[in-house]
CSV table of C-alpha atoms in Angstrom, one decimal:
chain,number,residue,atom,x,y,z
A,1,MET,CA,-3.4,-18.9,-12.0
A,2,ALA,CA,-0.9,-16.3,-13.8
A,3,PHE,CA,1.1,-19.3,-15.3
A,4,GLN,CA,-2.0,-21.5,-16.5
A,5,GLY,CA,-3.4,-17.9,-17.6
A,6,ALA,CA,-0.4,-17.3,-19.7
A,7,MET,CA,0.1,-20.8,-20.9
A,8,LEU,CA,-3.7,-20.7,-22.3
A,9,LEU,CA,-3.9,-17.1,-23.8
A,10,GLY,CA,0.0,-16.8,-24.8
A,11,PRO,CA,-0.3,-19.0,-28.0
A,12,ALA,CA,-3.3,-17.2,-29.0
A,13,LEU,CA,-1.9,-13.7,-28.7
A,14,GLY,CA,1.5,-15.3,-30.2
A,15,GLY,CA,-0.4,-16.4,-33.2
A,16,LEU,CA,-1.9,-13.0,-33.7
A,17,VAL,CA,1.5,-11.1,-33.4
A,18,LEU,CA,2.9,-13.9,-35.8
A,19,GLY,CA,0.1,-13.5,-38.4
A,20,ARG,CA,0.1,-9.6,-38.1
A,21,PHE,CA,3.8,-8.6,-37.4
A,22,GLY,CA,5.8,-11.9,-38.4
A,23,ALA,CA,8.5,-13.4,-36.2
A,24,GLY,CA,10.3,-10.6,-35.8
A,25,GLY,CA,7.3,-8.9,-34.1
A,26,CYS,CA,6.7,-11.7,-31.5
A,27,TYR,CA,10.3,-11.2,-30.4
A,28,VAL,CA,10.0,-7.4,-30.1
A,29,VAL,CA,6.9,-7.8,-27.9
A,30,ASP,CA,8.7,-10.4,-25.8
A,31,ALA,CA,11.7,-8.2,-25.3
A,32,LEU,CA,9.2,-4.9,-24.3
A,33,ALA,CA,7.1,-7.4,-21.9
A,34,PHE,CA,10.5,-8.5,-20.4
A,35,GLY,CA,11.4,-4.6,-20.0
A,36,LEU,CA,8.2,-3.9,-18.2
A,37,ALA,CA,8.5,-6.7,-15.9
A,38,PHE,CA,12.1,-5.6,-14.7
A,39,TYR,CA,11.0,-1.9,-14.9
A,40,SER,CA,8.2,-3.0,-12.0
A,41,LEU,CA,10.7,-5.4,-10.2
A,42,ALA,CA,13.0,-2.2,-9.7
A,43,GLY,CA,10.5,-0.2,-7.9
A,44,LEU,CA,9.8,-3.0,-5.1
A,45,PRO,CA,10.9,-2.2,-1.9
A,46,GLU,CA,13.6,-3.9,-0.2
A,47,MET,CA,12.5,-7.0,1.9
A,48,ARG,CA,15.0,-8.6,4.1
A,49,PRO,CA,14.5,-12.1,5.8
A,50,GLY,CA,13.8,-12.0,9.8
A,51,GLY,CA,15.6,-14.5,12.2
A,52,GLU,CA,19.4,-15.7,11.5
A,53,PRO,CA,20.3,-14.6,8.0
A,54,SER,CA,21.9,-17.3,5.8
A,55,ARG,CA,25.5,-17.4,4.9
A,56,PRO,CA,26.1,-15.9,1.6
A,57,GLY,CA,28.3,-17.9,-1.6
A,58,VAL,CA,29.0,-21.2,-1.8
A,59,ARG,CA,28.7,-21.9,2.1
A,60,GLY,CA,24.9,-21.0,1.7
A,61,VAL,CA,24.2,-23.1,-1.0
A,62,LEU,CA,26.0,-25.8,0.8
A,63,ASP,CA,23.8,-25.4,4.2
A,64,GLY,CA,21.0,-25.3,1.6
A,65,LEU,CA,21.8,-28.7,-0.1
A,66,ALA,CA,22.5,-30.3,3.5
A,67,PHE,CA,19.0,-29.1,4.6
A,68,LEU,CA,17.4,-30.6,1.5
A,69,VAL,CA,19.2,-33.9,2.0
A,70,ARG,CA,18.5,-34.1,5.8
A,71,THR,CA,14.6,-33.1,5.5
A,72,PRO,CA,12.7,-36.0,4.2
A,73,VAL,CA,9.4,-33.8,3.8
A,74,VAL,CA,11.1,-31.3,1.5
A,75,ARG,CA,13.1,-33.6,0.1
A,76,GLY,CA,10.1,-35.9,-0.9
A,77,ALA,CA,8.2,-33.0,-1.9
A,78,LEU,CA,10.5,-32.4,-4.9
A,79,LEU,CA,11.4,-35.8,-5.5
A,80,THR,CA,7.5,-35.9,-6.1
A,81,ASP,CA,7.6,-33.4,-8.5
A,82,LEU,CA,10.6,-34.9,-10.5
A,83,ALA,CA,8.8,-38.1,-10.6
A,84,ALA,CA,5.7,-36.5,-12.0
A,85,THR,CA,7.5,-34.4,-14.6
A,86,VAL,CA,10.5,-36.5,-15.9
A,87,LEU,CA,8.7,-39.6,-16.1
A,88,SER,CA,5.2,-38.1,-17.2
A,89,MET,CA,5.5,-35.0,-19.3
A,90,PRO,CA,3.2,-35.3,-21.9
A,91,ILE,CA,4.1,-32.1,-24.5
A,92,SER,CA,6.5,-33.1,-26.5
A,93,LEU,CA,4.5,-36.2,-27.4
A,94,PHE,CA,1.5,-34.0,-28.6
A,95,PRO,CA,2.1,-33.5,-32.3
A,96,LEU,CA,3.1,-37.1,-32.6
A,97,VAL,CA,-0.1,-38.9,-31.1
A,98,ASN,CA,-2.0,-36.1,-32.7
A,99,ALA,CA,-0.8,-37.4,-36.1
A,100,GLY,CA,-1.0,-41.0,-35.5
A,101,ARG,CA,-4.5,-41.0,-33.8
A,102,PHE,CA,-6.4,-38.1,-34.9
A,103,ALA,CA,-5.4,-37.6,-38.6
A,104,GLY,CA,-2.8,-34.8,-37.7
A,105,ASP,CA,-6.0,-32.3,-37.4
A,106,PRO,CA,-4.3,-29.2,-36.3
A,107,ARG,CA,-7.6,-28.0,-34.3
A,108,THR,CA,-7.2,-30.9,-32.3
A,109,LEU,CA,-3.4,-30.4,-31.7
A,110,GLY,CA,-4.3,-26.8,-30.8
A,111,LEU,CA,-6.6,-27.7,-28.3
A,112,PHE,CA,-4.3,-30.2,-26.3
A,113,LEU,CA,-2.2,-27.6,-24.7
A,114,SER,CA,-5.1,-25.3,-24.2
A,115,ALA,CA,-6.8,-28.2,-22.4
A,116,VAL,CA,-4.2,-28.5,-19.9
A,117,ALA,CA,-4.1,-24.9,-19.3
A,118,ALA,CA,-8.3,-25.0,-18.9
A,119,GLY,CA,-7.9,-27.6,-16.3
A,120,GLY,CA,-5.3,-25.7,-14.5
A,121,VAL,CA,-7.1,-22.2,-14.4
A,122,ALA,CA,-10.2,-24.5,-13.3
A,123,ALA,CA,-8.3,-25.5,-10.2
A,124,SER,CA,-6.6,-22.4,-9.6
A,125,VAL,CA,-10.0,-20.6,-9.2
A,126,PHE,CA,-11.1,-23.2,-6.8
A,127,SER,CA,-7.8,-23.4,-4.9
A,128,GLY,CA,-9.4,-23.0,-1.8
A,129,THR,CA,-10.9,-26.3,-2.0
A,130,PHE,CA,-7.4,-28.0,-1.2
A,131,THR,CA,-5.3,-25.5,0.0
A,132,ARG,CA,-7.6,-25.5,3.1
A,133,ARG,CA,-6.3,-29.2,3.5
A,134,PRO,CA,-4.7,-29.8,6.9
A,135,ARG,CA,-2.4,-32.3,5.2
A,136,PRO,CA,-0.5,-30.6,2.1
A,137,GLY,CA,1.8,-33.6,1.5
A,138,ARG,CA,-1.2,-36.0,1.1
A,139,VAL,CA,-3.2,-33.5,-1.4
A,140,MET,CA,0.5,-33.0,-3.3
A,141,LEU,CA,0.9,-37.0,-3.7
A,142,ALA,CA,-2.8,-37.6,-4.8
A,143,GLY,CA,-2.3,-34.7,-7.3
A,144,SER,CA,0.6,-36.2,-8.9
A,145,ALA,CA,-1.1,-39.5,-8.9
A,146,VAL,CA,-3.9,-38.1,-10.7
A,147,TRP,CA,-1.9,-36.2,-12.8
A,148,GLY,CA,0.0,-39.8,-13.8
A,149,GLY,CA,-3.8,-41.4,-14.3
A,150,ALA,CA,-5.2,-38.6,-16.8
A,151,LEU,CA,-2.1,-38.9,-19.1
A,152,ILE,CA,-2.6,-43.1,-19.0
A,153,GLY,CA,-6.7,-41.9,-19.9
A,154,PHE,CA,-5.4,-39.7,-22.6
A,155,GLY,CA,-2.9,-42.3,-23.9
A,156,LEU,CA,-5.8,-44.7,-24.1
A,157,ALA,CA,-8.7,-42.6,-25.5
A,158,PRO,CA,-10.4,-43.7,-28.4
A,159,GLY,CA,-11.4,-40.1,-29.5
A,160,PRO,CA,-10.3,-36.4,-29.1
A,161,TRP,CA,-13.0,-35.3,-26.9
A,162,LEU,CA,-12.3,-38.1,-24.4
A,163,GLY,CA,-8.9,-37.5,-24.9
A,164,LEU,CA,-9.4,-33.3,-24.3
A,165,ALA,CA,-11.1,-34.2,-21.1
A,166,CYS,CA,-8.2,-36.7,-19.6
A,167,LEU,CA,-6.0,-33.3,-20.3
A,168,VAL,CA,-8.4,-31.0,-18.7
A,169,VAL,CA,-8.1,-33.3,-15.3
A,170,ALA,CA,-4.4,-33.6,-15.9
A,171,GLY,CA,-4.1,-29.8,-15.7
A,172,ALA,CA,-6.4,-29.4,-12.9
A,173,ALA,CA,-4.4,-32.2,-10.8
A,174,ASP,CA,-0.7,-30.7,-12.3
A,175,THR,CA,-2.0,-27.2,-10.3
A,176,VAL,CA,-3.2,-29.1,-7.1
A,177,SER,CA,0.1,-30.7,-6.8
A,178,VAL,CA,2.5,-27.4,-7.3
A,179,VAL,CA,0.3,-25.2,-4.8
A,180,SER,CA,0.0,-27.6,-2.5
A,181,ARG,CA,4.3,-28.7,-3.0
A,182,GLY,CA,4.8,-24.8,-2.6
A,183,ALA,CA,3.0,-24.6,0.7
A,184,LEU,CA,4.6,-27.5,1.9
A,185,VAL,CA,8.2,-26.2,1.4
A,186,GLN,CA,7.4,-22.9,2.7
A,187,LEU,CA,5.9,-24.4,5.9
A,188,ALA,CA,8.8,-27.3,6.3
A,189,THR,CA,11.9,-24.7,5.7
A,190,PRO,CA,13.3,-22.2,8.3
A,191,ASP,CA,13.1,-18.3,7.4
A,192,ALA,CA,17.1,-18.6,7.0
A,193,LEU,CA,16.8,-21.2,4.4
A,194,LEU,CA,13.6,-20.3,2.5
A,195,GLY,CA,15.7,-18.6,-0.2
A,196,ARG,CA,17.6,-21.8,-1.1
A,197,ALA,CA,14.7,-24.0,-0.5
A,198,ALA,CA,12.8,-21.8,-3.3
A,199,ALA,CA,15.8,-21.8,-5.9
A,200,ALA,CA,15.9,-25.6,-5.5
A,201,GLU,CA,11.9,-25.8,-6.0
A,202,GLN,CA,12.6,-23.7,-9.2
A,203,ILE,CA,15.3,-25.6,-10.4
A,204,VAL,CA,13.2,-28.7,-10.0
A,205,GLY,CA,10.0,-27.0,-11.2
A,206,GLN,CA,11.9,-25.6,-14.5
A,207,ALA,CA,14.3,-28.6,-15.3
A,208,GLY,CA,11.8,-31.6,-14.7
A,209,PRO,CA,9.5,-30.9,-17.3
A,210,ASP,CA,12.5,-30.5,-19.9
A,211,LEU,CA,13.7,-33.8,-19.1
A,212,GLY,CA,10.4,-35.4,-19.0
A,213,ASN,CA,9.6,-34.1,-22.3
A,214,LEU,CA,13.2,-35.3,-23.9
A,215,ARG,CA,12.2,-38.9,-22.1
A,216,GLY,CA,8.9,-38.6,-23.7
A,217,GLY,CA,11.1,-38.5,-27.5
A,218,LEU,CA,13.4,-40.9,-26.6
A,219,VAL,CA,10.7,-43.4,-25.9
A,220,ALA,CA,8.4,-42.4,-28.7
A,221,GLY,CA,11.3,-42.5,-31.1
A,222,ALA,CA,11.8,-46.1,-30.0
A,223,THR,CA,8.3,-47.5,-29.7
A,224,SER,CA,5.5,-45.1,-30.1
A,225,GLY,CA,3.8,-42.0,-29.0
A,226,THR,CA,1.0,-44.0,-27.1
A,227,PHE,CA,3.3,-46.1,-25.5
A,228,ALA,CA,5.6,-43.5,-24.4
A,229,LEU,CA,2.3,-41.8,-23.0
A,230,VAL,CA,1.0,-44.8,-21.3
A,231,SER,CA,4.3,-46.2,-19.7
A,232,GLY,CA,5.0,-42.6,-18.5
A,233,GLY,CA,1.7,-42.2,-16.7
A,234,VAL,CA,2.4,-45.8,-15.3
A,235,LEU,CA,5.6,-45.1,-14.1
A,236,GLY,CA,5.0,-41.7,-12.5
A,237,VAL,CA,2.1,-43.2,-10.4
A,238,ALA,CA,4.3,-45.9,-9.3
A,239,ALA,CA,7.1,-43.5,-8.4
A,240,VAL,CA,4.5,-41.2,-6.6
A,241,VAL,CA,3.4,-44.3,-4.8
A,242,ALA,CA,6.9,-45.5,-4.0
A,243,ILE,CA,7.6,-41.6,-2.5
A,244,GLY,CA,4.8,-41.7,-0.6
A,245,ALA,CA,5.0,-45.1,1.1
A,246,ALA,CA,8.9,-44.7,1.8
A,247,THR,CA,8.2,-40.8,3.1
A,248,PRO,CA,5.6,-41.2,6.2
A,249,GLY,CA,6.3,-38.0,7.0
A,250,LEU,CA,5.2,-36.7,4.1
A,251,ARG,CA,2.0,-38.0,4.2
A,252,ARG,CA,1.6,-36.7,8.1
A,253,PHE,CA,3.1,-33.1,7.3
A,254,GLY,CA,0.5,-30.8,8.9
A,255,SER,CA,0.0,-26.8,8.5
A,256,PRO,CA,0.3,-25.4,12.1
A,257,ALA,CA,-3.5,-24.6,12.1
A,258,SER,CA,-3.9,-28.2,12.2
């Protein structure tokens, strides 16, 4: 909810600061916000992991990589996220699609990203409807598949309102997938390796969207924005289905309560 809320409100607040104080003012506000965040972190109590401690340095990194490779559930969860983001991320295509299909209306372009965030916030508010499910792997796979399907719908939508509705669905599906993936990775990882697994999940979550935006731009440059959107959604859904089929443990994985 914090991430999606920031994506929803951040551009609007940034526009206000930019209009009043210019680009320099935006950087000052950003620096002050980071300073407050670091100050808050400095006051947190020390938290030591329970159980067997992880090995420090390079050996600890290798332990984490070995765990990811030999654990199909965690490996499948991270591959699912990569499939959804690297193959289907649409953000870089928004200006091109807006110019080609919606006459370059800046109001429409501004609503694209907000629609994704609105769907994400809505799914976060009602997260109890899916976090209580006993099979987080199935929920994650379903959320990732719906994300790709909604982006296909956005690419084919004949009008802006239907396109925005598809983006709202995509944002909600993305939140369902991300929350379920996080729960799954934590449940399937021993305490001593939680830091390593969380670091790998963070790398996937940060790098996947950037690579996906690069892929979208390259495909659109060779074809069109609509083709890049639709083909990315199709490939993303196909990859998620393939990962789910190849990793039965991911579909069957359940929380201890189940």
